[in-house]
Coordinates of C-alpha atoms in Angstrom, one line a residue:
M11 CA 62.9 85.5 -20.9
D12 CA 60.3 83.4 -22.4
I13 CA 62.3 80.3 -21.7
S14 CA 62.8 81.2 -18.0
L15 CA 59.2 82.0 -17.6
G16 CA 58.2 78.7 -19.1
L17 CA 60.5 76.8 -16.8
A18 CA 59.1 78.7 -13.8
I19 CA 55.6 77.9 -14.8
A20 CA 56.4 74.3 -15.3
T21 CA 58.1 74.1 -11.9
I22 CA 55.1 75.6 -10.3
I23 CA 52.7 73.3 -12.0
G24 CA 54.9 70.3 -11.0
S25 CA 54.9 71.4 -7.4
I26 CA 51.1 71.9 -7.4
S27 CA 50.7 68.5 -8.9
G28 CA 52.9 66.9 -6.3
I29 CA 51.1 68.6 -3.5
S30 CA 47.7 67.6 -4.9
G31 CA 48.8 64.1 -5.3
Y32 CA 50.0 64.0 -1.7
F33 CA 46.7 65.3 -0.5
L34 CA 44.8 62.9 -2.7
M35 CA 46.9 59.9 -1.5
R36 CA 46.5 61.1 2.1
Q37 CA 42.7 61.4 1.7
K38 CA 42.6 57.9 0.2
F39 CA 44.7 56.6 3.0
M40 CA 42.5 58.2 5.6
R41 CA 39.4 56.7 3.9
E42 CA 40.9 53.3 3.9
L43 CA 42.0 53.8 7.5
E44 CA 38.5 54.8 8.5
A45 CA 37.0 51.9 6.6
G46 CA 39.4 49.6 8.3
K47 CA 38.5 51.0 11.7
R48 CA 34.8 50.5 10.9
N49 CA 35.5 46.9 9.8
Q50 CA 37.4 46.3 13.0
E51 CA 34.6 47.8 15.0
E52 CA 32.1 45.7 13.1
L53 CA 34.2 42.6 13.7
A54 CA 34.5 43.5 17.4
R55 CA 30.7 43.9 17.6
R56 CA 30.2 40.5 15.9
A57 CA 32.7 38.8 18.1
Y58 CA 31.0 40.4 21.2
E59 CA 27.6 39.3 19.9
T60 CA 28.8 35.7 19.4
A61 CA 30.5 35.5 22.7
V62 CA 27.6 36.9 24.6
L63 CA 25.1 34.6 22.9
K64 CA 27.3 31.6 23.6
E65 CA 27.6 32.6 27.2
I66 CA 23.8 33.0 27.5
G67 CA 23.3 29.6 25.9
E68 CA 25.8 27.9 28.2
R69 CA 24.6 29.5 31.4
I70 CA 20.9 29.5 30.9
G71 CA 20.6 25.9 29.8
Y72 CA 17.0 24.8 30.6
S73 CA 16.4 27.1 33.5
L74 CA 14.3 29.7 31.6
D75 CA 15.8 32.3 33.9
G76 CA 15.4 35.7 32.2
A77 CA 17.4 37.3 35.0
K78 CA 20.5 35.5 33.8
I79 CA 20.2 37.1 30.4
V80 CA 20.0 40.5 32.0
E81 CA 23.0 39.8 34.2
I82 CA 25.1 38.4 31.4
I83 CA 24.5 41.3 29.0
S84 CA 24.9 44.0 31.6
G85 CA 28.1 42.4 32.8
S86 CA 29.7 42.2 29.4
L87 CA 29.4 45.8 28.2
G88 CA 32.9 47.0 29.2
G89 CA 34.6 46.4 25.9
L90 CA 31.8 47.6 23.7
L91 CA 30.5 51.0 24.9
P92 CA 31.8 53.8 27.1
Y93 CA 29.5 54.3 30.1
S94 CA 29.5 55.6 33.7
T95 CA 27.1 53.0 35.0
V96 CA 25.3 49.9 33.8
S97 CA 22.2 49.0 35.7
Y98 CA 19.5 46.4 35.5
L99 CA 16.1 45.8 37.0
I100 CA 14.7 42.2 37.3
I101 CA 11.1 41.4 37.9
N102 CA 10.6 38.1 39.8
D103 CA 7.0 37.1 39.9
E104 CA 7.5 34.0 42.0
S105 CA 9.1 35.8 44.9
E106 CA 7.2 39.0 44.1
K107 CA 10.4 41.0 44.3
V108 CA 11.9 43.7 42.1
I109 CA 15.7 43.8 42.1
F110 CA 17.7 46.9 41.0
A111 CA 21.5 46.4 40.6
C112 CA 23.9 49.2 39.5
S113 CA 27.5 48.6 38.5
V114 CA 29.5 51.9 38.7
K115 CA 32.5 52.1 36.2
E116 CA 33.3 55.8 36.5
S117 CA 32.8 57.5 39.8
V118 CA 29.5 59.3 40.0
S119 CA 27.4 60.7 42.8
R120 CA 24.6 58.9 44.6
E121 CA 22.2 61.4 43.0
F122 CA 23.3 60.1 39.6
V123 CA 22.4 56.5 40.7
K124 CA 19.1 57.7 42.0
E125 CA 18.3 59.4 38.7
V126 CA 19.2 56.2 36.8
K127 CA 17.0 54.2 39.1
A128 CA 14.1 56.6 38.6
K129 CA 14.5 56.4 34.8
V130 CA 14.5 52.6 35.0
L131 CA 11.4 52.4 37.2
A132 CA 9.6 54.9 35.0
A133 CA 10.4 52.8 31.9
V134 CA 9.3 49.5 33.5
S135 CA 6.1 51.1 34.8
E136 CA 5.3 52.4 31.3
M137 CA 5.9 49.0 29.7
T138 CA 3.9 47.0 32.3
Q139 CA 1.3 49.7 33.0
K140 CA 1.9 49.1 36.7
P141 CA 3.3 51.7 38.9
L142 CA 6.6 50.7 40.7
L143 CA 7.6 52.5 43.9
T144 CA 11.2 52.8 45.1
S145 CA 10.2 51.2 48.4
E146 CA 9.2 48.0 46.6
V147 CA 12.7 47.5 45.1
D148 CA 15.7 45.7 46.5
E149 CA 18.8 47.7 45.6
S150 CA 22.5 46.9 45.3
I151 CA 25.4 49.1 44.1
T152 CA 28.8 47.7 43.1
G153 CA 31.9 49.0 41.4
V154 CA 34.0 52.1 42.1
I155 CA 33.2 54.3 45.1
L156 CA 30.5 57.0 44.8
D157 CA 31.7 60.6 45.1
E158 CA 29.2 63.0 46.5
K159 CA 31.3 66.0 45.3
L160 CA 30.5 65.2 41.7
K161 CA 27.4 66.9 40.4
D162 CA 27.2 65.6 36.9
P163 CA 23.7 64.4 36.0
V164 CA 22.7 61.7 33.5
R165 CA 23.4 63.2 30.1
S166 CA 23.3 60.1 27.9
Y167 CA 21.4 56.8 28.5
F168 CA 19.5 54.1 26.8
N169 CA 17.2 51.2 28.0
L170 CA 17.4 47.6 26.8
P171 CA 14.2 45.6 27.6
I172 CA 14.4 41.8 27.9
V173 CA 11.0 40.3 26.8
V174 CA 10.2 36.6 26.8
L175 CA 6.9 35.4 25.3
G176 CA 5.6 38.9 25.4
K177 CA 6.4 39.3 29.1
L178 CA 8.9 41.8 30.4
M179 CA 11.5 39.9 32.4
G180 CA 13.9 42.7 33.1
L181 CA 15.5 45.9 31.8
I182 CA 19.1 47.0 31.3
N183 CA 20.1 50.7 31.5
V184 CA 23.4 52.1 30.3
A185 CA 24.1 55.7 31.4
S186 CA 26.9 58.3 31.2
V187 CA 27.8 61.8 32.3
K188 CA 28.8 62.6 28.7
T189 CA 26.5 64.1 26.2
N190 CA 25.1 62.4 23.0
L191 CA 27.1 59.3 23.6
Y192 CA 24.7 56.6 22.3
N193 CA 23.1 56.2 18.9
D194 CA 21.4 53.5 16.8
E195 CA 24.7 52.4 15.4
N196 CA 26.6 51.6 18.6
T197 CA 23.5 50.2 20.4
E198 CA 22.2 48.1 17.6
V199 CA 24.2 45.0 18.5
L200 CA 22.8 45.1 22.1
Y201 CA 19.2 45.2 20.8
K202 CA 20.0 42.4 18.4
I203 CA 21.5 40.2 21.2
A204 CA 18.5 40.9 23.4
R205 CA 16.1 39.9 20.6
Q206 CA 18.0 36.7 19.8
A207 CA 18.3 35.7 23.4
S208 CA 14.7 36.5 24.1
D209 CA 13.6 34.5 21.0
A210 CA 15.7 31.5 22.1
V211 CA 14.3 31.5 25.6
S212 CA 10.8 31.9 24.3
K213 CA 11.1 28.9 22.0
L214 CA 12.7 26.9 24.8
Q215 CA 9.9 27.9 27.1
E216 CA 7.3 26.8 24.6
V217 CA 9.0 23.4 24.4
L218 CA 9.2 23.0 28.1
E219 CA 5.7 24.2 28.7
N220 CA 4.5 21.5 26.3
E221 CA 6.6 18.9 28.1
K222 CA 5.4 20.2 31.4
G223 CA 1.8 19.8 30.2
R224 CA 2.4 16.2 29.3
L225 CA 4.1 15.5 32.6
S226 CA 1.3 17.2 34.5
Q227 CA -1.3 15.0 32.7
A228 CA 0.8 12.0 33.6
V229 CA 1.1 13.0 37.2
Q230 CA -2.7 13.8 37.5
S231 CA -3.5 10.4 36.0
L232 CA -1.4 8.5 38.6
S233 CA -3.4 6.0 40.7
E234 CA -1.2 7.1 43.7
G235 CA -1.5 10.4 45.5
L236 CA 1.7 12.5 44.9
L237 CA 3.2 15.3 47.0
M238 CA 6.5 17.1 46.1
V239 CA 8.2 19.8 48.1
D240 CA 11.6 21.5 47.7
T241 CA 14.4 21.3 50.2
N242 CA 12.9 24.3 52.0
Y243 CA 9.7 22.3 52.4
R244 CA 7.7 24.6 50.1
L245 CA 5.0 22.8 48.2
L246 CA 5.8 22.3 44.5
L247 CA 3.3 19.7 43.2
T248 CA 0.3 17.7 44.2
N249 CA -2.1 15.7 42.1
Q250 CA -5.9 15.1 42.2
K251 CA -5.6 11.6 43.6
L252 CA -3.9 13.0 46.7
S253 CA -6.9 15.4 47.3
E254 CA -9.3 12.4 46.9
L255 CA -7.4 10.2 49.3
L256 CA -7.1 12.8 52.0
S257 CA -10.5 14.4 51.3
I258 CA -9.0 17.9 50.9
A259 CA -9.3 20.8 48.4
Q260 CA -8.5 20.1 44.8
V261 CA -5.6 22.7 45.0
P262 CA -4.4 22.1 48.6
T263 CA -1.8 24.0 50.6
L264 CA 0.8 22.2 52.6
F265 CA -1.1 23.2 55.7
D266 CA -4.2 21.3 54.3
I267 CA -2.1 18.2 53.7
V268 CA -0.4 18.3 57.1
N269 CA -3.8 18.9 58.8
A270 CA -5.4 15.9 57.1
L271 CA -2.5 13.7 58.2
S272 CA -2.5 15.1 61.8
G273 CA -2.1 12.3 64.3
Q274 CA -1.3 9.8 61.6
L275 CA 1.9 11.0 60.1
D276 CA 4.6 13.5 61.0
L277 CA 5.3 14.5 57.5
R278 CA 8.0 17.1 58.2
T279 CA 10.0 14.6 60.3
K280 CA 9.8 11.9 57.6
M281 CA 10.9 14.3 54.9
E282 CA 13.9 15.5 57.0
E283 CA 14.8 11.8 57.5
V284 CA 14.8 11.2 53.8
V285 CA 17.1 14.2 53.2
S286 CA 19.5 13.3 56.0
K287 CA 19.7 9.5 55.2
G288 CA 20.0 10.1 51.4
E289 CA 17.9 7.0 50.6
T290 CA 14.3 6.0 50.1
L291 CA 12.6 5.1 53.4
A292 CA 10.9 1.8 53.8
P293 CA 7.1 2.2 53.2
W294 CA 4.8 2.6 56.2
E295 CA 1.1 2.4 56.6
I296 CA -1.3 5.0 58.0
V297 CA -5.1 5.4 58.2
A298 CA -6.5 8.7 56.9
G299 CA -9.9 9.6 55.6
G300 CA -11.2 6.1 56.4
K301 CA -8.6 4.6 54.0
V302 CA -5.5 2.5 54.7
L303 CA -2.6 4.3 52.9
Q304 CA 0.9 3.0 52.2
V305 CA 3.3 6.0 52.2
L306 CA 6.7 6.0 50.5
A307 CA 9.1 9.0 50.6
S308 CA 12.2 9.6 48.5
R309 CA 14.4 12.5 47.5
V310 CA 15.0 13.9 44.0
V311 CA 18.7 14.6 43.3
D312 CA 20.3 17.0 40.8
N313 CA 22.2 14.8 38.3
K314 CA 25.1 17.3 38.0
T315 CA 25.7 18.2 41.6
G316 CA 24.3 15.1 43.3
K317 CA 22.6 17.4 45.8
P318 CA 18.9 16.9 46.8
I319 CA 16.5 19.4 45.2
A320 CA 13.1 18.0 46.2
I321 CA 11.3 15.3 48.2
V322 CA 8.6 13.2 46.7
V323 CA 6.0 11.4 48.9
L324 CA 3.6 8.8 47.4
F325 CA 0.4 7.7 49.0
H326 CA -0.9 4.4 47.8
D327 CA -4.5 3.3 48.7
I328 CA -4.2 -0.3 50.0
T329 CA -7.7 -0.4 51.6
D330 CA -9.0 -2.9 49.1
A331 CA -5.9 -5.0 49.4
K332 CA -6.2 -5.0 53.2
S333 CA -9.9 -5.9 52.9
L334 CA -9.1 -8.8 50.5
E335 CA -6.4 -10.0 52.8
K336 CA -8.8 -10.0 55.7
L337 CA -11.4 -11.6 53.5
R338 CA -9.0 -14.3 52.5
Q339 CA -8.1 -15.0 56.2
D340 CA -11.7 -15.1 57.2
F341 CA -12.5 -17.4 54.3
T342 CA -9.6 -19.8 55.1
A343 CA -10.7 -20.0 58.7
M344 CA -14.3 -20.6 57.6
M345 CA -13.3 -23.3 55.1
V346 CA -11.3 -25.0 57.7
H347 CA -14.3 -24.9 60.1
E348 CA -16.8 -26.0 57.4
L349 CA -14.7 -29.0 56.3
R350 CA -13.5 -29.9 59.8
A351 CA -17.0 -30.2 61.3
P352 CA -18.4 -32.8 58.8
L353 CA -15.1 -34.7 58.7
T354 CA -15.0 -34.9 62.4
S355 CA -18.6 -36.1 62.5
I356 CA -17.8 -38.7 59.8
K357 CA -14.6 -39.9 61.5
S358 CA -16.2 -40.1 65.0
T359 CA -19.2 -42.0 63.6
V360 CA -17.1 -44.5 61.7
E361 CA -14.9 -45.1 64.8
M362 CA -17.9 -45.6 66.9
L363 CA -19.3 -48.2 64.5
K364 CA -15.9 -49.9 64.2
E365 CA -15.6 -50.3 68.0
N366 CA -19.2 -51.3 68.6
M367 CA -20.1 -53.1 65.4
Q368 CA -21.3 -56.2 67.3
K369 CA -23.5 -54.1 69.6
V370 CA -25.0 -51.6 67.1
T371 CA -28.7 -52.2 66.4
S372 CA -30.2 -51.8 63.0
D373 CA -31.9 -48.4 63.9
E374 CA -28.6 -47.1 65.3
L375 CA -26.8 -48.2 62.1
V376 CA -29.3 -46.4 59.9
K377 CA -29.0 -43.3 62.1
S378 CA -25.2 -43.3 61.9
L379 CA -25.2 -43.8 58.1
A380 CA -27.6 -40.9 57.8
T381 CA -25.2 -38.8 59.8
I382 CA -22.4 -39.8 57.5
N383 CA -24.5 -39.1 54.4
S384 CA -25.5 -35.7 55.6
S385 CA -22.0 -34.7 56.6
S386 CA -20.5 -35.9 53.3
G387 CA -23.3 -34.1 51.4
S388 CA -22.4 -30.8 53.1
M389 CA -18.7 -31.3 52.2
L390 CA -19.7 -32.2 48.6
K391 CA -21.8 -29.1 48.3
L392 CA -18.9 -26.9 49.5
V393 CA -16.5 -28.5 47.1
A394 CA -19.0 -28.1 44.2
D395 CA -19.3 -24.4 45.1
L396 CA -15.6 -24.0 45.0
L397 CA -15.4 -25.7 41.7
D398 CA -18.1 -23.5 40.2
V399 CA -16.2 -20.4 41.4
A400 CA -13.0 -21.7 39.8
K401 CA -14.8 -22.3 36.5
I402 CA -16.3 -18.7 36.7
E403 CA -12.9 -17.2 37.2
A404 CA -11.3 -19.3 34.5
G405 CA -14.1 -18.4 32.0
K406 CA -15.2 -22.0 31.7
F407 CA -18.5 -21.9 33.5
D408 CA -20.9 -23.4 31.0
I409 CA -24.5 -22.2 30.8
I410 CA -26.6 -24.5 28.5
S411 CA -29.8 -22.6 27.8
E412 CA -32.9 -23.8 26.1
A413 CA -36.6 -22.7 25.9
G414 CA -38.7 -23.8 28.8
N415 CA -41.4 -22.9 31.3
V416 CA -39.9 -20.8 34.1
G417 CA -43.0 -21.1 36.2
D418 CA -42.9 -24.9 36.3
A419 CA -39.2 -25.0 37.0
A420 CA -39.6 -22.5 39.9
R421 CA -42.6 -24.3 41.3
E422 CA -40.7 -27.6 41.7
Q423 CA -38.0 -25.9 43.7
V424 CA -40.4 -24.0 45.9
E425 CA -42.2 -27.2 46.7
S426 CA -38.9 -28.8 47.8
F427 CA -38.5 -26.1 50.5
R428 CA -42.0 -26.4 52.1
P429 CA -40.8 -28.8 54.8
M430 CA -37.9 -26.5 55.7
A431 CA -40.2 -23.5 55.9
A432 CA -42.8 -25.5 57.9
A433 CA -40.1 -26.5 60.4
K434 CA -39.7 -22.7 61.2
N435 CA -43.4 -22.0 61.1
L436 CA -42.9 -19.8 58.0
K437 CA -45.6 -19.3 55.3
L438 CA -44.2 -20.1 51.9
T439 CA -46.2 -18.6 49.0
Y440 CA -45.8 -19.1 45.3
E441 CA -47.4 -16.8 42.6
V442 CA -47.1 -17.1 38.9
G443 CA -48.4 -14.5 36.4
S444 CA -50.5 -15.1 33.3
D445 CA -49.2 -14.8 29.7
L446 CA -45.7 -15.7 31.0
G447 CA -44.3 -16.9 27.8
Q448 CA -41.3 -19.3 27.6
G449 CA -37.9 -18.3 28.9
Y450 CA -34.5 -19.2 27.6
F451 CA -32.4 -20.5 30.4
D452 CA -30.5 -23.4 31.9
K453 CA -33.0 -25.5 33.8
V454 CA -30.5 -27.1 36.1
R455 CA -28.8 -23.9 36.9
L456 CA -32.2 -22.1 37.5
K457 CA -32.9 -24.6 40.3
Q458 CA -29.4 -23.9 41.7
V459 CA -30.1 -20.1 41.8
L460 CA -33.5 -20.6 43.4
N461 CA -32.1 -23.1 45.8
N462 CA -29.6 -20.5 47.0
L463 CA -32.2 -17.7 47.3
L464 CA -34.8 -19.8 49.0
S465 CA -32.3 -21.3 51.4
N466 CA -31.1 -17.9 52.4
A467 CA -34.6 -16.6 52.7
V468 CA -35.6 -19.4 55.1
K469 CA -32.4 -19.2 57.1
Y470 CA -32.5 -15.5 57.6
T471 CA -36.2 -15.3 58.4
D472 CA -37.4 -16.2 62.0
F473 CA -41.0 -15.3 61.6
G474 CA -43.3 -14.1 58.8
E475 CA -43.3 -15.4 55.3
V476 CA -41.3 -16.1 52.1
I477 CA -43.0 -15.2 48.8
V478 CA -41.8 -16.4 45.3
K479 CA -43.2 -14.6 42.3
V480 CA -42.7 -15.3 38.6
N481 CA -44.2 -12.6 36.3
P482 CA -43.5 -11.1 32.8
R483 CA -41.6 -7.8 33.1
L484 CA -43.2 -5.1 31.0
V485 CA -41.7 -1.9 29.5
N486 CA -44.2 0.4 27.8
G487 CA -46.7 -2.4 27.9
Y488 CA -44.5 -4.9 26.1
P489 CA -42.8 -7.9 27.8
V490 CA -39.0 -7.7 27.7
D491 CA -38.2 -10.7 29.9
I492 CA -39.4 -12.8 32.9
L493 CA -38.9 -11.5 36.4
V494 CA -38.4 -14.0 39.3
S495 CA -38.4 -12.6 42.8
V496 CA -37.9 -14.1 46.3
S497 CA -39.1 -11.9 49.1
D498 CA -38.8 -12.5 52.9
T499 CA -39.5 -10.7 56.2
G500 CA -36.1 -11.5 57.6
V501 CA -32.9 -9.7 58.7
G502 CA -32.9 -7.3 55.7
V503 CA -29.8 -5.7 54.1
E504 CA -28.2 -2.3 55.0
Q505 CA -27.5 -0.1 51.9
D506 CA -23.8 -0.1 52.5
Q507 CA -23.7 -3.9 52.4
I508 CA -25.7 -4.5 49.2
D509 CA -22.7 -4.4 46.9
K510 CA -20.9 -7.0 49.0
L511 CA -23.6 -9.6 48.6
F512 CA -22.7 -10.7 45.1
S513 CA -19.0 -10.5 45.5
K514 CA -16.9 -13.7 46.1
F515 CA -17.2 -14.8 49.8
G516 CA -19.4 -11.7 50.4
Q517 CA -22.2 -12.1 52.9
L518 CA -23.8 -10.1 55.7
E519 CA -22.3 -10.1 59.1
A520 CA -25.6 -11.4 60.5
G521 CA -25.3 -14.2 58.0
K522 CA -21.8 -15.2 59.1
K523 CA -23.0 -15.4 62.7
K524 CA -26.2 -17.2 61.9
T525 CA -25.2 -19.8 59.3
G526 CA -21.4 -19.8 59.0
N527 CA -21.7 -20.6 55.3
S528 CA -19.1 -19.9 52.7
G529 CA -20.7 -16.9 51.1
L530 CA -20.2 -18.3 47.6
G531 CA -23.9 -18.9 46.7
L532 CA -24.8 -15.4 45.5
Y533 CA -21.6 -15.1 43.6
I534 CA -22.3 -18.3 41.7
A535 CA -26.0 -17.2 41.3
K536 CA -24.8 -14.0 39.7
G537 CA -22.6 -15.9 37.3
I538 CA -25.4 -18.2 36.3
V539 CA -28.0 -15.4 35.7
E540 CA -25.6 -13.2 33.8
G541 CA -24.5 -16.3 31.9
W542 CA -27.9 -16.6 30.2
G543 CA -28.1 -12.9 29.7
G544 CA -30.1 -11.8 32.7
K545 CA -29.6 -9.5 35.7
I546 CA -29.7 -10.1 39.4
W547 CA -30.1 -7.6 42.2
V548 CA -31.5 -7.1 45.7
E549 CA -33.9 -4.6 47.3
S550 CA -34.2 -3.9 51.0
Q551 CA -35.3 -1.0 53.2
G552 CA -32.6 -1.8 55.8
S553 CA -31.9 -4.0 58.8
K554 CA -34.8 -6.2 60.0
M555 CA -37.0 -4.9 57.1
G556 CA -36.8 -8.0 54.9
A557 CA -35.3 -8.2 51.4
T558 CA -36.3 -9.1 47.9
F559 CA -33.9 -10.8 45.5
N560 CA -34.7 -10.5 41.9
F561 CA -33.3 -12.0 38.7
T562 CA -34.5 -12.0 35.1
V563 CA -34.7 -14.7 32.4
P564 CA -34.7 -13.7 28.7
L565 CA -37.7 -14.6 26.6
A566 CA -37.1 -17.5 24.2
S567 CA -38.7 -15.6 21.4
K568 CA -35.9 -13.0 21.6
T569 CA -33.0 -15.5 21.9
T570 CA -31.5 -17.9 19.3
K571 CA -32.4 -21.4 20.4
G572 CA -29.7 -24.0 20.9
D573 CA -27.0 -21.4 21.8
R574 CA -24.4 -22.6 24.2
I575 CA -23.4 -19.5 26.3
Q576 CA -20.2 -19.4 28.3
E577 CA -19.3 -16.9 31.0
G578 CA -16.1 -16.0 29.1
E579 CA -18.2 -14.7 26.1
F580 CA -19.9 -12.0 28.1
G581 CA -16.9 -10.9 30.3
S582 CA -15.7 -11.6 33.7
I583 CA -18.2 -11.2 36.5
E584 CA -15.8 -11.0 39.4
G585 CA -16.2 -7.8 41.3
N586 CA -19.2 -6.6 39.2
S587 CA -21.7 -6.4 42.0
Q588 CA -23.4 -3.1 41.5
K589 CA -27.0 -2.7 42.4
V590 CA -29.4 -2.7 39.4
A591 CA -32.6 -0.6 39.7
Q592 CA -35.7 -2.5 38.8
A593 CA -37.4 -1.2 35.7

């Protein structure tokens, strides 16, 4: 009995142990199975995360389009989470549109979609602190057909915002008719993807904004006016130079530009021609805002597709170039005339003497030789002026200055012009101030300057007087230099012509008609005066009001004696013809 009982107990214990071992092994197997399932889910989430981020990187590129992030994420949720609908709302500031799109995976009612839309709008309004109305939203619904018989409401949902640089670009909504479907565990990967995508786009946007800033500075600093429109002829870009050339607002509209070009350029037609021909058009010229503009239009092409994406129009100001060309033509014609007249006179005189040498009297011979001498002298002066100009421009125009009496040098030149002034019944007056002090100047060149100023004063004055003054110029009671002025009661100078006087070949229109000279004299005078460190300028109240030409000579006490000053040492004087106010 004891043995049987022991065997029974042993059998029972063995059975219990076997059953316990089975359950323990099963429990271990189930734990391992559950762990494996979790690992598989984690791997699936990681694979999904990698795939989505890769697709975002490939499709976004450099477009900075936050809407694409929203579309990519919302369109890739099928294998990750169960849902009835996935929706997204995109805010487009440029077009001022709000787009709501809903993709229906499991058939739901229209009321379900409306409820989702209301939740999305409420979330966006809360985040932006701006109310959004249903009427302001463009809506689209895709996927399976809606079933109005279904009455299931939204029982589970979550919102996934897409934020770039602190700005809400869009929002994704995942919703289901099932209860308690979403938690932190199964939605974490989506939030992680959204954060990484947003960070990547934010960094890219910062880089592109910096590049855009550099490009904008480069565009604004262009010497040409620039206009860019897209293929729908919407204004993309202008620069400040365009506003200056067309005299329009600093931030113009396309209407402002078209209006400024009205009657001069059919801008729309030219841009259409650029797109249709697919090539840069030959430049053409227009006159707008008192300026001559050269216009060049070309299209901008997408490197990948080869399709045009924009049209660029450049406006180049060629007013000065046109003026210089006209000036060159006028100068050439004038030089031909100035040289041809004395040459013709010399040739005809010589031929006359040759043919009538036996009959020419002594008086006639003297007169003919005087004519030849005068004509050759005029030619020699013109050639000398041209050589001086060439030296100025080459930086080899020598000014040899030394201490001397400016008053005495000026008096000699004034006296030489008395016969010329008397021939026109003009009063020629010379005044010199006391305590003049010695100047530091080139004596030969000083006479050349005065010769030009006095010659012009007498030529351009038909009645009245010419006054030459030499005085110390004082500042706060102390002499700073010597001022020489030549005043007349002649034709005068209009304000808009003052700057032209000291430019190469520049002279008054009245002067061209009256004297026909080369217009080089004042340009050379300016080079001489600036060569010894002085200034030259003109003052006039206007046409027929006379003019006063002034120039200064530095004091010898303030200048190192014996210096040899060259034009190249103080900079080129070409084009530097601004008016200097008298101190």
